[in-house]
mmCIF file of C-alpha atoms in Angstrom:
data_model
loop_
_atom_site.group_PDB
_atom_site.id
_atom_site.type_symbol
_atom_site.label_atom_id
_atom_site.label_comp_id
_atom_site.label_asym_id
_atom_site.label_seq_id
_atom_site.Cartn_x
_atom_site.Cartn_y
_atom_site.Cartn_z
ATOM 1 C CA MET O 1 -0.093 -0.083 -0.052
ATOM 2 C CA GLY O 2 2.904 2.250 1.137
ATOM 3 C CA ARG O 3 4.805 1.500 -2.111
ATOM 4 C CA ARG O 4 1.467 2.446 -4.536
ATOM 5 C CA VAL O 5 1.192 5.578 -2.749
ATOM 6 C CA LEU O 6 4.770 6.648 -3.211
ATOM 7 C CA LEU O 7 4.440 5.439 -6.747
ATOM 8 C CA ALA O 8 1.954 7.722 -7.616
ATOM 9 C CA ALA O 9 3.068 10.518 -5.304
ATOM 10 C CA ILE O 10 6.400 10.511 -7.496
ATOM 11 C CA PRO O 11 4.420 11.933 -10.411
ATOM 12 C CA VAL O 12 2.361 13.955 -8.717
ATOM 13 C CA THR O 13 5.070 15.714 -6.880
ATOM 14 C CA LEU O 14 7.266 16.172 -10.260
ATOM 15 C CA ILE O 15 4.371 17.553 -12.074
ATOM 16 C CA ALA O 16 3.555 20.000 -9.003
ATOM 17 C CA PHE O 17 6.969 21.104 -8.913
ATOM 18 C CA PHE O 18 7.383 21.558 -12.529
ATOM 19 C CA VAL O 19 4.207 23.810 -12.440
ATOM 20 C CA ALA O 20 5.707 25.674 -9.730
ATOM 21 C CA VAL O 21 8.847 26.435 -11.664
ATOM 22 C CA MET O 22 7.074 27.528 -14.505
ATOM 23 C CA LEU O 23 4.672 30.139 -12.529
ATOM 24 C CA SER O 24 7.185 31.099 -10.004
ATOM 25 C CA ALA O 25 8.404 34.531 -11.978
ATOM 26 C CA GLY O 26 5.862 36.635 -10.046
ATOM 27 C CA ILE O 27 7.079 35.479 -6.760
ATOM 28 C CA LEU O 28 10.892 35.214 -7.399
ATOM 29 C CA LYS O 29 10.877 38.741 -8.799
ATOM 30 C CA ARG O 30 9.935 40.572 -5.506
ATOM 31 C CA PRO O 31 13.026 41.673 -3.965
ATOM 32 C CA THR O 32 15.180 40.118 -1.003
ATOM 33 C CA GLY O 33 16.663 43.437 0.405
ATOM 34 C CA THR O 34 17.548 46.824 -1.278
ATOM 35 C CA ALA O 35 20.243 45.278 -3.713
ATOM 36 C CA ASP O 36 17.893 43.616 -5.883
ATOM 37 C CA ASP O 37 14.690 45.840 -5.866
ATOM 38 C CA VAL O 38 14.178 46.688 -9.330
ATOM 39 C CA GLU O 39 10.931 48.489 -9.042
ATOM 40 C CA ALA O 40 12.390 50.746 -5.989
ATOM 41 C CA TRP O 41 15.861 51.440 -8.333
ATOM 42 C CA LEU O 42 13.564 52.202 -11.165
ATOM 43 C CA SER O 43 11.740 55.071 -9.093
ATOM 44 C CA GLN O 44 15.063 56.509 -7.690
ATOM 45 C CA VAL O 45 16.718 56.760 -10.944
ATOM 46 C CA GLU O 46 13.407 58.564 -12.471
ATOM 47 C CA GLU O 47 13.601 60.985 -9.193
ATOM 48 C CA ARG O 48 17.156 61.760 -9.941
ATOM 49 C CA VAL O 49 17.006 62.445 -13.383
ATOM 50 C CA ILE O 50 13.977 64.967 -13.025
ATOM 51 C CA ALA O 51 15.879 66.643 -10.079
ATOM 52 C CA GLU O 52 18.743 66.786 -12.389
ATOM 53 C CA ARG O 53 21.109 64.703 -10.187
ATOM 54 C CA TRP O 54 22.903 63.249 -13.292
ATOM 55 C CA ASP O 55 25.756 61.800 -11.385
ATOM 56 C CA ASP O 56 23.423 60.306 -8.863
ATOM 57 C CA ALA O 57 21.108 59.091 -11.610
ATOM 58 C CA LEU O 58 24.083 57.221 -13.352
ATOM 59 C CA GLU O 59 25.087 55.348 -10.124
ATOM 60 C CA GLY O 60 21.148 54.435 -9.479
ATOM 61 C CA ALA O 61 21.312 53.403 -13.185
ATOM 62 C CA GLU O 62 24.201 51.122 -12.755
ATOM 63 C CA ARG O 63 22.719 49.837 -9.186
ATOM 64 C CA LEU O 64 19.416 49.170 -11.319
ATOM 65 C CA ALA O 65 21.170 47.006 -13.858
ATOM 66 C CA SER O 66 22.893 45.238 -10.929
ATOM 67 C CA ALA O 67 19.483 44.546 -9.278
ATOM 68 C CA TRP O 68 18.089 43.493 -12.686
ATOM 69 C CA ARG O 69 21.058 41.044 -13.232
ATOM 70 C CA LYS O 70 20.087 39.285 -9.814
ATOM 71 C CA VAL O 71 16.447 39.072 -10.452
ATOM 72 C CA ALA O 72 17.179 37.994 -13.980
ATOM 73 C CA GLY O 73 18.955 34.871 -12.579
ATOM 74 C CA ARG O 74 15.923 33.755 -10.671
ATOM 75 C CA ILE O 75 13.332 34.352 -12.860
ATOM 76 C CA GLN O 76 14.755 33.090 -16.284
ATOM 77 C CA PHE O 77 13.160 29.812 -15.941
ATOM 78 C CA SER O 78 9.547 31.294 -15.865
ATOM 79 C CA ALA O 79 9.639 34.545 -17.472
ATOM 80 C CA GLU O 80 9.323 35.659 -21.354
ATOM 81 C CA ARG O 81 12.668 35.797 -22.589
ATOM 82 C CA LEU O 82 12.139 38.501 -25.237
ATOM 83 C CA ASP O 83 10.648 40.405 -22.147
ATOM 84 C CA MET O 84 13.787 40.191 -20.444
ATOM 85 C CA LEU O 85 15.993 41.317 -23.188
ATOM 86 C CA ASP O 86 13.821 44.374 -23.629
ATOM 87 C CA PHE O 87 13.845 44.998 -20.137
ATOM 88 C CA ARG O 88 17.961 44.800 -20.285
ATOM 89 C CA THR O 89 17.622 47.074 -23.797
ATOM 90 C CA ALA O 90 15.713 49.596 -21.955
ATOM 91 C CA ILE O 91 18.000 50.193 -18.827
ATOM 92 C CA ALA O 92 20.971 50.609 -21.472
ATOM 93 C CA ARG O 93 19.102 52.998 -23.610
ATOM 94 C CA ALA O 94 18.082 54.793 -20.006
ATOM 95 C CA THR O 95 21.687 54.923 -19.229
ATOM 96 C CA GLY O 96 22.765 56.253 -22.497
ATOM 97 C CA SER O 97 20.458 59.001 -22.092
ATOM 98 C CA ILE O 98 21.642 59.779 -18.471
ATOM 99 C CA LYS O 99 25.426 60.278 -19.722
ATOM 100 C CA VAL O 100 24.083 62.804 -22.188
ATOM 101 C CA ARG O 101 21.755 64.134 -19.874
ATOM 102 C CA ASP O 102 18.822 63.532 -22.211
ATOM 103 C CA GLY O 103 15.829 63.583 -19.350
ATOM 104 C CA ALA O 104 12.913 63.058 -21.553
ATOM 105 C CA GLY O 105 14.672 60.234 -23.028
ATOM 106 C CA VAL O 106 15.425 58.478 -19.708
ATOM 107 C CA VAL O 107 11.607 58.837 -18.424
ATOM 108 C CA VAL O 108 10.441 57.465 -22.001
ATOM 109 C CA GLU O 109 12.622 54.587 -21.524
ATOM 110 C CA LEU O 110 12.233 53.761 -17.635
ATOM 111 C CA ALA O 111 8.548 54.261 -18.569
ATOM 112 C CA GLU O 112 8.821 51.324 -20.878
ATOM 113 C CA ALA O 113 11.015 49.403 -18.442
ATOM 114 C CA ARG O 114 8.180 49.826 -15.827
ATOM 115 C CA ALA O 115 5.534 48.399 -18.426
ATOM 116 C CA LEU O 116 7.735 45.383 -18.887
ATOM 117 C CA TRP O 117 8.751 45.012 -15.146
ATOM 118 C CA ALA O 118 4.779 44.917 -14.862
ATOM 119 C CA ARG O 119 4.322 42.113 -17.698
ATOM 120 C CA ILE O 120 7.348 39.843 -16.629
ATOM 121 C CA GLY O 121 5.711 37.269 -13.999
ATOM 122 C CA GLY O 122 2.302 38.233 -14.826
ATOM 123 C CA ARG O 123 -0.337 36.184 -16.913
ATOM 124 C CA TYR O 124 -2.028 38.293 -19.291
ATOM 125 C CA MET S 1 20.298 34.770 -18.005
ATOM 126 C CA SER S 2 21.564 31.783 -19.360
ATOM 127 C CA GLU S 3 20.198 30.423 -22.579
ATOM 128 C CA THR S 4 21.627 26.748 -22.333
ATOM 129 C CA LEU S 5 20.712 26.621 -18.509
ATOM 130 C CA VAL S 6 16.945 27.476 -19.456
ATOM 131 C CA VAL S 7 17.043 24.978 -21.943
ATOM 132 C CA ILE S 8 18.273 22.247 -20.208
ATOM 133 C CA VAL S 9 15.484 22.893 -17.503
ATOM 134 C CA ARG S 10 13.037 23.209 -19.659
ATOM 135 C CA ALA S 11 14.422 20.112 -21.581
ATOM 136 C CA VAL S 12 13.881 18.425 -18.129
ATOM 137 C CA ILE S 13 10.258 19.720 -17.530
ATOM 138 C CA GLY S 14 9.358 18.337 -21.132
ATOM 139 C CA PHE S 15 10.783 14.926 -21.008
ATOM 140 C CA PHE S 16 9.497 14.038 -17.469
ATOM 141 C CA THR S 17 6.027 15.530 -18.343
ATOM 142 C CA LEU S 18 6.245 13.777 -21.640
ATOM 143 C CA LEU S 19 6.995 10.316 -19.648
ATOM 144 C CA ILE S 20 4.411 10.696 -17.349
ATOM 145 C CA TYR S 21 1.486 11.742 -19.895
ATOM 146 C CA THR S 22 2.695 8.667 -22.343
ATOM 147 C CA ARG S 23 2.415 6.420 -19.017
ATOM 148 C CA VAL S 24 -1.009 7.759 -18.309
ATOM 149 C CA LEU S 25 -2.212 7.613 -21.689
ATOM 150 C CA GLY S 26 -1.857 3.837 -21.729
ATOM 151 C CA LYS S 27 0.100 0.923 -23.264
ATOM 152 C CA GLN S 28 -1.459 0.825 -26.764
ATOM 153 C CA GLN S 29 1.403 -0.530 -29.013
ATOM 154 C CA ILE S 30 2.325 1.440 -32.054
ATOM 155 C CA SER S 31 0.518 -1.189 -34.103
ATOM 156 C CA GLN S 32 -2.415 -0.993 -32.615
ATOM 157 C CA LEU S 33 -2.516 2.900 -32.735
ATOM 158 C CA THR S 34 -5.304 4.358 -35.144
ATOM 159 C CA TYR S 35 -4.622 7.096 -37.542
ATOM 160 C CA PHE S 36 -5.522 9.642 -35.095
ATOM 161 C CA ASP S 37 -3.702 8.253 -32.135
ATOM 162 C CA TYR S 38 -0.841 8.596 -34.228
ATOM 163 C CA ILE S 39 -1.362 12.284 -34.811
ATOM 164 C CA LEU S 40 -2.000 12.951 -31.098
ATOM 165 C CA GLY S 41 1.257 11.172 -30.536
ATOM 166 C CA ILE S 42 3.098 13.144 -32.874
ATOM 167 C CA THR S 43 1.458 16.541 -31.771
ATOM 168 C CA ILE S 44 2.077 16.211 -28.060
ATOM 169 C CA GLY S 45 6.142 15.317 -29.069
ATOM 170 C CA SER S 46 5.950 18.278 -31.028
ATOM 171 C CA ILE S 47 4.534 20.289 -28.389
ATOM 172 C CA ALA S 48 7.239 19.082 -26.108
ATOM 173 C CA ALA S 49 9.775 19.857 -28.373
ATOM 174 C CA ALA S 50 8.586 23.433 -28.497
ATOM 175 C CA LEU S 51 8.328 23.726 -24.852
ATOM 176 C CA THR S 52 11.976 22.803 -24.759
ATOM 177 C CA THR S 53 13.557 25.223 -27.354
ATOM 178 C CA ASP S 54 11.119 27.784 -28.009
ATOM 179 C CA LEU S 55 12.406 30.399 -25.608
ATOM 180 C CA THR S 56 10.274 33.203 -27.160
ATOM 181 C CA VAL S 57 7.414 32.101 -25.220
ATOM 182 C CA THR S 58 7.262 31.181 -21.506
ATOM 183 C CA ALA S 59 7.345 27.087 -20.688
ATOM 184 C CA TRP S 60 3.990 27.519 -18.996
ATOM 185 C CA PRO S 61 1.606 27.897 -22.547
ATOM 186 C CA HIS S 62 3.276 24.827 -24.047
ATOM 187 C CA TRP S 63 2.715 22.762 -20.792
ATOM 188 C CA VAL S 64 -0.712 23.849 -20.756
ATOM 189 C CA GLY S 65 -1.161 22.725 -24.345
ATOM 190 C CA LEU S 66 0.611 19.594 -23.518
ATOM 191 C CA THR S 67 -1.865 18.870 -20.632
ATOM 192 C CA VAL S 68 -4.683 19.797 -22.586
ATOM 193 C CA TRP S 69 -3.888 17.645 -25.369
ATOM 194 C CA THR S 70 -3.044 14.606 -23.113
ATOM 195 C CA THR S 71 -6.174 14.997 -21.166
ATOM 196 C CA ALA S 72 -8.353 15.361 -24.647
ATOM 197 C CA GLY S 73 -6.738 12.113 -25.630
ATOM 198 C CA LEU S 74 -7.387 10.637 -22.349
ATOM 199 C CA ALA S 75 -11.203 11.514 -22.436
ATOM 200 C CA MET S 76 -11.338 10.039 -25.874
ATOM 201 C CA GLN S 77 -9.956 6.811 -24.828
ATOM 202 C CA TRP S 78 -12.570 6.670 -21.775
ATOM 203 C CA VAL S 79 -15.666 7.751 -24.227
ATOM 204 C CA THR S 80 -14.728 5.160 -26.614
ATOM 205 C CA LEU S 81 -14.060 2.621 -23.799
ATOM 206 C CA LYS S 82 -17.528 3.303 -22.212
ATOM 207 C CA TRP S 83 -19.951 3.821 -25.470
ATOM 208 C CA ARG S 84 -19.287 1.609 -28.207
ATOM 209 C CA PHE S 85 -21.308 3.756 -30.678
ATOM 210 C CA ALA S 86 -18.784 6.677 -30.006
ATOM 211 C CA SER S 87 -15.870 4.414 -30.732
ATOM 212 C CA LYS S 88 -17.162 3.298 -34.017
ATOM 213 C CA TYR S 89 -18.098 6.695 -34.613
ATOM 214 C CA MET S 90 -14.474 7.934 -33.687
ATOM 215 C CA ASP S 91 -12.291 4.980 -34.838
ATOM 216 C CA GLY S 92 -14.110 3.975 -37.789
ATOM 217 C CA GLU S 93 -14.970 0.339 -38.624
ATOM 218 C CA PRO S 94 -12.722 -2.130 -40.652
ATOM 219 C CA THR S 95 -13.557 -2.263 -44.133
ATOM 220 C CA VAL S 96 -13.715 -5.619 -46.141
ATOM 221 C CA VAL S 97 -11.643 -5.370 -48.761
ATOM 222 C CA ILE S 98 -11.821 -8.936 -50.184
ATOM 223 C CA MET S 99 -15.441 -10.732 -49.637
ATOM 224 C CA ASN S 100 -15.666 -14.346 -50.547
ATOM 225 C CA GLY S 101 -12.466 -14.024 -52.902
ATOM 226 C CA LYS S 102 -13.823 -10.552 -54.523
ATOM 227 C CA ILE S 103 -12.289 -7.423 -54.344
ATOM 228 C CA MET S 104 -14.974 -4.588 -53.207
ATOM 229 C CA GLU S 105 -13.827 -1.862 -55.277
ATOM 230 C CA GLY S 106 -16.575 0.582 -54.105
ATOM 231 C CA ALA S 107 -15.531 -0.054 -50.475
ATOM 232 C CA MET S 108 -11.732 0.303 -51.299
ATOM 233 C CA ARG S 109 -12.666 3.645 -53.122
ATOM 234 C CA LYS S 110 -14.625 4.890 -50.064
ATOM 235 C CA ALA S 111 -11.404 3.904 -47.860
ATOM 236 C CA ARG S 112 -9.177 5.526 -50.368
ATOM 237 C CA TYR S 113 -7.362 2.258 -50.494
ATOM 238 C CA ARG S 114 -5.589 1.326 -53.465
ATOM 239 C CA ALA S 115 -5.034 -2.185 -55.097
ATOM 240 C CA SER S 116 -1.252 -1.659 -55.083
ATOM 241 C CA ASP S 117 -1.824 -1.005 -51.142
ATOM 242 C CA LEU S 118 -3.801 -4.323 -50.949
ATOM 243 C CA MET S 119 -1.017 -6.350 -53.050
ATOM 244 C CA GLU S 120 1.406 -4.834 -50.925
ATOM 245 C CA GLN S 121 -0.365 -5.820 -47.511
ATOM 246 C CA LEU S 122 -1.345 -9.136 -48.822
ATOM 247 C CA ARG S 123 2.689 -9.614 -49.456
ATOM 248 C CA VAL S 124 3.469 -8.631 -45.951
ATOM 249 C CA LYS S 125 0.979 -11.289 -44.755
ATOM 250 C CA ASP S 126 3.176 -13.841 -46.815
ATOM 251 C CA THR S 127 0.140 -14.035 -49.468
ATOM 252 C CA PHE S 128 1.487 -13.559 -53.446
ATOM 253 C CA ASP S 129 -1.565 -14.806 -54.929
ATOM 254 C CA LEU S 130 -5.277 -12.999 -54.704
ATOM 255 C CA GLY S 131 -6.713 -16.340 -55.756
ATOM 256 C CA GLU S 132 -5.574 -17.691 -51.974
ATOM 257 C CA VAL S 133 -7.886 -15.330 -50.494
ATOM 258 C CA GLU S 134 -11.149 -15.498 -48.723
ATOM 259 C CA PHE S 135 -11.624 -12.339 -46.850
ATOM 260 C CA ALA S 136 -9.234 -9.415 -46.491
ATOM 261 C CA ILE S 137 -10.435 -6.921 -44.042
ATOM 262 C CA LEU S 138 -8.665 -3.370 -43.667
ATOM 263 C CA GLU S 139 -8.661 -2.843 -39.781
ATOM 264 C CA THR S 140 -8.980 1.027 -38.185
ATOM 265 C CA ASN S 141 -5.428 0.882 -37.601
ATOM 266 C CA GLY S 142 -4.752 0.511 -41.329
ATOM 267 C CA THR S 143 -3.214 -3.408 -40.917
ATOM 268 C CA LEU S 144 -4.936 -6.070 -42.994
ATOM 269 C CA SER S 145 -6.294 -9.069 -41.675
ATOM 270 C CA VAL S 146 -6.522 -12.127 -44.377
ATOM 271 C CA LEU S 147 -8.275 -15.098 -44.127
ATOM 272 C CA LYS S 148 -7.219 -17.543 -46.681
ATOM 273 C CA LYS S 149 -9.426 -20.033 -48.544
ATOM 274 C CA SER S 150 -9.719 -23.290 -46.738
ATOM 275 C CA GLN S 151 -7.907 -25.236 -48.911
ATOM 276 C CA PHE S 152 -4.981 -22.756 -48.580
ATOM 277 C CA HIS S 153 -4.566 -23.577 -44.790
ATOM 278 C CA PRO S 154 -1.434 -24.993 -43.378
ATOM 279 C CA VAL S 155 -2.092 -28.461 -41.995
ATOM 280 C CA THR S 156 -1.957 -28.428 -38.341
ATOM 281 C CA ARG S 157 -1.568 -31.576 -35.903
ATOM 282 C CA SER S 158 -5.357 -31.715 -35.452
ATOM 283 C CA ASP S 159 -6.139 -32.291 -39.003
ATOM 284 C CA MET S 160 -3.877 -35.032 -38.463
ATOM 285 C CA ASN S 161 -5.212 -36.329 -35.298
ATOM 286 C CA LEU S 162 -1.770 -35.974 -34.101
ATOM 287 C CA PRO S 163 -0.912 -35.935 -30.282
ATOM 288 C CA SER S 164 -0.128 -32.171 -29.247
ATOM 289 C CA GLN S 165 1.799 -30.769 -25.717
ATOM 290 C CA TYR S 166 0.881 -27.998 -23.749
ATOM 291 C CA GLN S 167 3.446 -25.089 -24.748
ATOM 292 C CA GLY S 168 3.670 -22.286 -22.767
ATOM 293 C CA ILE S 169 5.850 -19.098 -22.472
ATOM 294 C CA SER S 170 9.438 -19.650 -21.302
ATOM 295 C CA THR S 171 10.790 -18.370 -17.904
ATOM 296 C CA GLU S 172 13.919 -16.427 -17.706
ATOM 297 C CA LEU S 173 16.391 -17.924 -15.294
ATOM 298 C CA VAL S 174 19.469 -16.035 -15.846
ATOM 299 C CA TYR S 175 19.436 -12.651 -17.192
ATOM 300 C CA ASN S 176 22.558 -10.570 -17.852
ATOM 301 C CA GLY S 177 24.722 -12.728 -15.715
ATOM 302 C CA VAL S 178 22.382 -12.669 -12.574
ATOM 303 C CA VAL S 179 20.162 -15.527 -11.316
ATOM 304 C CA VAL S 180 16.489 -14.610 -11.393
ATOM 305 C CA ASP S 181 15.560 -16.167 -7.976
ATOM 306 C CA GLN S 182 12.012 -15.307 -8.256
ATOM 307 C CA ASN S 183 11.448 -16.949 -11.456
ATOM 308 C CA LEU S 184 13.693 -20.092 -10.177
ATOM 309 C CA GLU S 185 11.156 -20.526 -7.257
ATOM 310 C CA GLN S 186 8.079 -19.897 -9.856
ATOM 311 C CA VAL S 187 9.156 -22.974 -11.634
ATOM 312 C CA HIS S 188 10.182 -24.912 -8.557
ATOM 313 C CA LEU S 189 13.604 -25.284 -8.866
ATOM 314 C CA ASP S 190 16.619 -24.138 -7.173
ATOM 315 C CA ARG S 191 20.197 -22.564 -7.940
ATOM 316 C CA ALA S 192 21.603 -26.299 -7.198
ATOM 317 C CA TRP S 193 19.312 -27.510 -10.090
ATOM 318 C CA LEU S 194 20.534 -24.236 -12.274
ATOM 319 C CA ALA S 195 24.219 -24.719 -11.560
ATOM 320 C CA THR S 196 24.193 -28.422 -12.341
ATOM 321 C CA GLU S 197 22.174 -27.981 -15.704
ATOM 322 C CA LEU S 198 24.756 -25.099 -16.589
ATOM 323 C CA ARG S 199 27.887 -27.410 -15.972
ATOM 324 C CA ARG S 200 25.889 -29.800 -18.404
ATOM 325 C CA LYS S 201 26.200 -27.229 -20.818
ATOM 326 C CA GLY S 202 29.921 -26.213 -20.264
ATOM 327 C CA VAL S 203 29.158 -23.235 -18.277
ATOM 328 C CA SER S 204 31.064 -22.909 -14.632
ATOM 329 C CA ASP S 205 28.894 -20.130 -13.422
ATOM 330 C CA ALA S 206 25.674 -18.065 -13.839
ATOM 331 C CA SER S 207 27.841 -14.717 -14.333
ATOM 332 C CA GLU S 208 29.003 -15.930 -17.403
ATOM 333 C CA VAL S 209 25.448 -16.316 -19.056
ATOM 334 C CA PHE S 210 23.907 -13.688 -21.137
ATOM 335 C CA LEU S 211 20.351 -15.215 -21.018
ATOM 336 C CA ALA S 212 19.035 -18.561 -19.766
ATOM 337 C CA THR S 213 15.309 -19.610 -20.212
ATOM 338 C CA LEU S 214 13.400 -22.817 -19.214
ATOM 339 C CA ASP S 215 10.402 -23.530 -21.650
ATOM 340 C CA THR S 216 7.357 -25.275 -20.540
ATOM 341 C CA SER S 217 8.713 -28.579 -21.838
ATOM 342 C CA GLY S 218 11.652 -28.653 -19.408
ATOM 343 C CA SER S 219 14.444 -27.618 -21.880
ATOM 344 C CA LEU S 220 17.013 -25.004 -20.729
ATOM 345 C CA TYR S 221 18.286 -22.322 -23.106
ATOM 346 C CA VAL S 222 21.369 -21.025 -22.796
ATOM 347 C CA ASP S 223 23.637 -18.003 -24.089
ATOM 348 C CA THR S 224 26.876 -17.196 -22.653
ATOM 349 C CA PHE S 225 28.428 -13.800 -23.224
ATOM 350 C CA ARG S 226 31.372 -15.183 -24.989
ATOM 351 C CA ASP S 227 30.016 -16.542 -28.140
ATOM 352 C CA HIS S 228 32.410 -19.361 -29.866
ATOM 353 C CA VAL S 229 31.270 -18.678 -33.619
ATOM 354 C CA ALA S 230 33.646 -20.284 -35.803
ATOM 355 C CA SER S 231 32.613 -18.359 -38.850
ATOM 356 C CA PRO S 232 30.476 -15.441 -38.068
ATOM 357 C CA VAL S 233 28.065 -14.495 -41.007
ATOM 358 C CA ASP S 234 28.716 -10.707 -42.009
ATOM 359 C CA THR S 235 25.435 -9.097 -43.164
ATOM 360 C CA GLY S 236 26.864 -5.535 -44.348
ATOM 361 C CA ASP S 237 27.530 -4.940 -47.704
ATOM 362 C CA PHE S 238 30.001 -2.450 -47.087
ATOM 363 C CA PRO S 239 33.715 -2.901 -45.710
ATOM 364 C CA GLY S 240 33.200 -0.015 -43.145
ATOM 365 C CA PRO S 241 34.400 1.292 -40.724
ATOM 366 C CA TYR S 242 31.555 3.211 -39.841
#
């Protein structure tokens, strides 16, 4: 009897584990501290750009990119790859715009990044 | 973000999901599959392949597709098992293509079955002369069942009123050098008997045996790992190496 239960439990557990892995992006993108808080760094960079604190904004953009790398490692098995690549591109563009002090460009890129961030791990 | 790692993880998910789902779908043999079962298998396999390598979409929609197709297949199996009409409606019915020695052209046309197909499948059934066939039925899985005219049936022991012995399936006693004690017990024999029989056949230990089986007449077949073939037959027609 115990053996039969075990034999049935193996596939059920495996399937449950697979489902958990495939749907984990929404949970795994949540921050564990300030170093991987992508959403907070998006806001920080935007605020610094609007206040025209360009050096701080550039440092914030680097922290944002670093936070993204940490989160990307966790969510890569369950998030859509194209969204992840687009997010990375949006951050790179925002960083470029900060370097040339193009405030409008940064805000546009960050808005796109925010929309992508909301989509990653969401079922739509 | 590693593409290789993602593919590996998704391949593991696809592989084991497919393994579990095919196990759930049952033990139908390839030769017993209907055309629909065949297509179902291909589709499920193709979704699993996409799940592994199509990284433009998350694994989840592929996995849901895989699950839905498997569930639908399972539901169809259940419906056709419980409801004979549904079984006939979905799988179709066997088509009689030769009846009382006459080819049924109309039935063949309906089944889009050519005369060359008929001849080919008859040959597969060791029938090279149409005149020998009384009935030929095209089964729903595409195989042809052939009933020969009675004058072409092979003579059997019962035709000749000869005594016949019971013939069951043989039992594996040694597999890959390992004695299968469970099977030995089943045929009410022991390792001592096996060792004696093996020695009689020139084998000193069971570990030298690749396969040993016992048939219902009590005859032991033994194949050792070392095959002493004086002049081996080479079926290849190229010198190689491959």
